[in-house]
CSV table of C-alpha atoms in Angstrom, one decimal:
chain,number,residue,atom,x,y,z
U,19,UNK,CA,-7.2,9.3,-5.7
U,20,UNK,CA,-5.0,8.2,-8.3
U,21,UNK,CA,-6.2,7.5,-12.1
U,22,UNK,CA,-4.9,4.9,-14.1
U,23,UNK,CA,-5.0,5.0,-18.0
U,24,UNK,CA,-3.7,2.0,-19.7
U,25,UNK,CA,-3.2,2.4,-23.9
U,26,UNK,CA,-1.2,0.1,-26.2
U,27,UNK,CA,-2.6,-3.4,-26.2
U,28,UNK,CA,-3.6,-5.1,-29.8
U,29,UNK,CA,-3.5,-8.1,-31.8
U,30,UNK,CA,0.1,-9.4,-32.6
U,31,UNK,CA,1.5,-12.6,-34.0
U,32,UNK,CA,3.5,-15.1,-31.8
U,33,UNK,CA,6.9,-14.0,-31.5
U,34,UNK,CA,6.2,-10.4,-32.0
U,35,UNK,CA,6.2,-7.5,-29.4
U,36,UNK,CA,4.0,-4.8,-27.9
U,37,UNK,CA,4.4,-1.8,-25.7
U,38,UNK,CA,2.0,-1.2,-23.1
U,39,UNK,CA,1.8,2.4,-21.2
U,40,UNK,CA,-0.1,3.4,-18.0
U,41,UNK,CA,-0.5,7.2,-17.3
U,42,UNK,CA,-1.0,8.0,-13.6
U,43,UNK,CA,-2.3,11.2,-12.6
U,44,UNK,CA,-1.0,11.8,-9.3
U,45,UNK,CA,1.7,14.2,-7.8
U,46,UNK,CA,3.5,11.5,-5.9
U,47,UNK,CA,4.1,9.2,-8.4
U,48,UNK,CA,7.5,8.0,-6.9
U,49,UNK,CA,5.9,7.2,-3.7
U,50,UNK,CA,4.0,4.1,-5.6
U,51,UNK,CA,4.7,0.8,-6.8
U,52,UNK,CA,3.5,0.3,-10.0
U,53,UNK,CA,2.6,-3.0,-11.3
U,54,UNK,CA,1.0,-5.2,-14.4
U,55,UNK,CA,-1.4,-7.7,-13.7
U,56,UNK,CA,-3.2,-9.6,-16.3
U,57,UNK,CA,-6.1,-12.0,-16.8
U,58,UNK,CA,-6.6,-14.7,-19.3
U,59,UNK,CA,-10.2,-16.2,-20.3
U,60,UNK,CA,-11.0,-18.7,-17.5
U,61,UNK,CA,-8.5,-17.8,-15.1
U,62,UNK,CA,-7.6,-15.8,-12.2
U,63,UNK,CA,-6.0,-12.5,-12.4
U,64,UNK,CA,-2.1,-12.8,-12.0
U,65,UNK,CA,0.6,-10.4,-11.6
U,66,UNK,CA,2.9,-10.0,-14.3
U,67,UNK,CA,5.6,-7.2,-13.1
U,68,UNK,CA,6.0,-4.5,-10.6
U,69,UNK,CA,8.5,-1.7,-10.2
U,70,UNK,CA,9.4,0.0,-7.0
U,71,UNK,CA,8.7,4.0,-6.8
U,72,UNK,CA,11.6,5.0,-4.6
U,73,UNK,CA,14.6,2.7,-6.3
U,74,UNK,CA,13.0,1.5,-9.3
U,75,UNK,CA,13.6,-2.0,-8.4
U,76,UNK,CA,11.7,-4.3,-10.5
U,77,UNK,CA,10.0,-7.8,-10.0
U,78,UNK,CA,8.9,-10.4,-12.6
U,79,UNK,CA,6.7,-13.4,-12.7
U,80,UNK,CA,8.9,-16.3,-13.8
U,81,UNK,CA,6.8,-16.8,-17.0
U,82,UNK,CA,7.8,-13.3,-18.3
U,83,UNK,CA,11.4,-13.0,-17.4
U,84,UNK,CA,13.8,-12.5,-20.2
U,85,UNK,CA,11.0,-11.3,-22.5
U,86,UNK,CA,9.1,-8.4,-20.7
U,87,UNK,CA,10.4,-5.1,-19.0
U,88,UNK,CA,8.9,-2.9,-16.7
U,89,UNK,CA,10.0,0.5,-16.8
U,90,UNK,CA,9.1,4.0,-15.4
U,91,UNK,CA,9.4,7.6,-16.5
U,92,UNK,CA,9.1,9.8,-13.4
U,93,UNK,CA,8.6,13.1,-15.7
U,94,UNK,CA,5.7,12.1,-17.6
U,95,UNK,CA,4.3,9.7,-14.4
U,96,UNK,CA,3.9,6.8,-17.0
U,97,UNK,CA,4.8,3.1,-16.5
U,98,UNK,CA,5.5,0.9,-19.1
U,99,UNK,CA,5.4,-2.9,-20.2
U,100,UNK,CA,7.7,-3.9,-23.1
U,101,UNK,CA,6.6,-7.2,-24.4
U,102,UNK,CA,9.1,-9.1,-26.6
U,103,UNK,CA,8.7,-12.8,-27.8
U,104,UNK,CA,5.0,-12.8,-27.4
U,105,UNK,CA,3.2,-16.1,-26.8
U,106,UNK,CA,-0.3,-17.2,-27.3
U,107,UNK,CA,-0.7,-17.9,-23.2
U,108,UNK,CA,0.4,-14.1,-22.7
U,109,UNK,CA,-3.0,-13.2,-24.2
U,110,UNK,CA,-5.1,-11.6,-21.9
U,111,UNK,CA,-6.6,-8.4,-20.5
U,112,UNK,CA,-3.5,-6.3,-18.7
U,113,UNK,CA,-4.2,-4.0,-16.1
U,114,UNK,CA,-2.3,-1.2,-14.6
U,115,UNK,CA,-2.2,-1.3,-11.0
U,116,UNK,CA,-0.8,1.2,-8.6
U,117,UNK,CA,0.3,0.4,-4.6
U,118,UNK,CA,1.2,2.8,-2.1
U,119,UNK,CA,4.8,2.1,-1.3
U,120,UNK,CA,5.4,3.8,2.2
U,121,UNK,CA,3.5,0.9,3.9
U,122,UNK,CA,5.6,-1.8,5.7
U,123,UNK,CA,5.1,-5.4,4.5
U,124,UNK,CA,4.1,-4.8,1.2
U,125,UNK,CA,4.1,-7.5,-1.2
U,126,UNK,CA,4.7,-6.6,-5.0
U,127,UNK,CA,2.8,-9.8,-6.1
U,128,UNK,CA,-0.2,-9.3,-3.7
U,129,UNK,CA,-3.4,-7.7,-5.8
U,130,UNK,CA,-4.8,-6.5,-2.4
U,131,UNK,CA,-2.3,-4.2,-1.9
U,132,UNK,CA,-3.0,-2.3,-4.9
U,133,UNK,CA,-5.8,0.2,-4.4
U,134,UNK,CA,-5.9,2.0,-7.9
U,135,UNK,CA,-6.6,-0.1,-11.2
U,136,UNK,CA,-6.8,1.0,-14.8
U,137,UNK,CA,-9.7,-0.2,-17.0
U,138,UNK,CA,-7.8,-2.6,-19.0
U,139,UNK,CA,-6.1,-3.4,-22.3
U,140,UNK,CA,-6.7,-6.2,-24.6
U,141,UNK,CA,-3.6,-8.2,-25.8
U,142,UNK,CA,-4.2,-10.8,-28.0
U,143,UNK,CA,-1.4,-13.1,-29.3
U,144,UNK,CA,-2.1,-15.6,-32.3
U,145,UNK,CA,0.1,-18.4,-33.0
């Protein structure tokens, strides 16, 4: 079992920045792909970014490339999402998730491959 706790959400003006954190309670942090998903009002939950455990390869959805950066601190069992140049359309609840990375055929963008989820943190970007 893996417990995930997000923090760092808040209200920011368009063009501003936020950094989200996700602390994971596991002894095998490097065995998990860590992802960030978001859900805006009236929309489906969508993947934002993800990072591999073994080699730290990262993946980004097109809408956030060049603005968001995912990273992980193996010593602290924590993954971060640095969000710059925020836009109103970035508004939503952001969820941290973990997917076991030792299974073949895993896809970073598939939420069904993520077994563990945090409680979410609200990000609101005003125009």
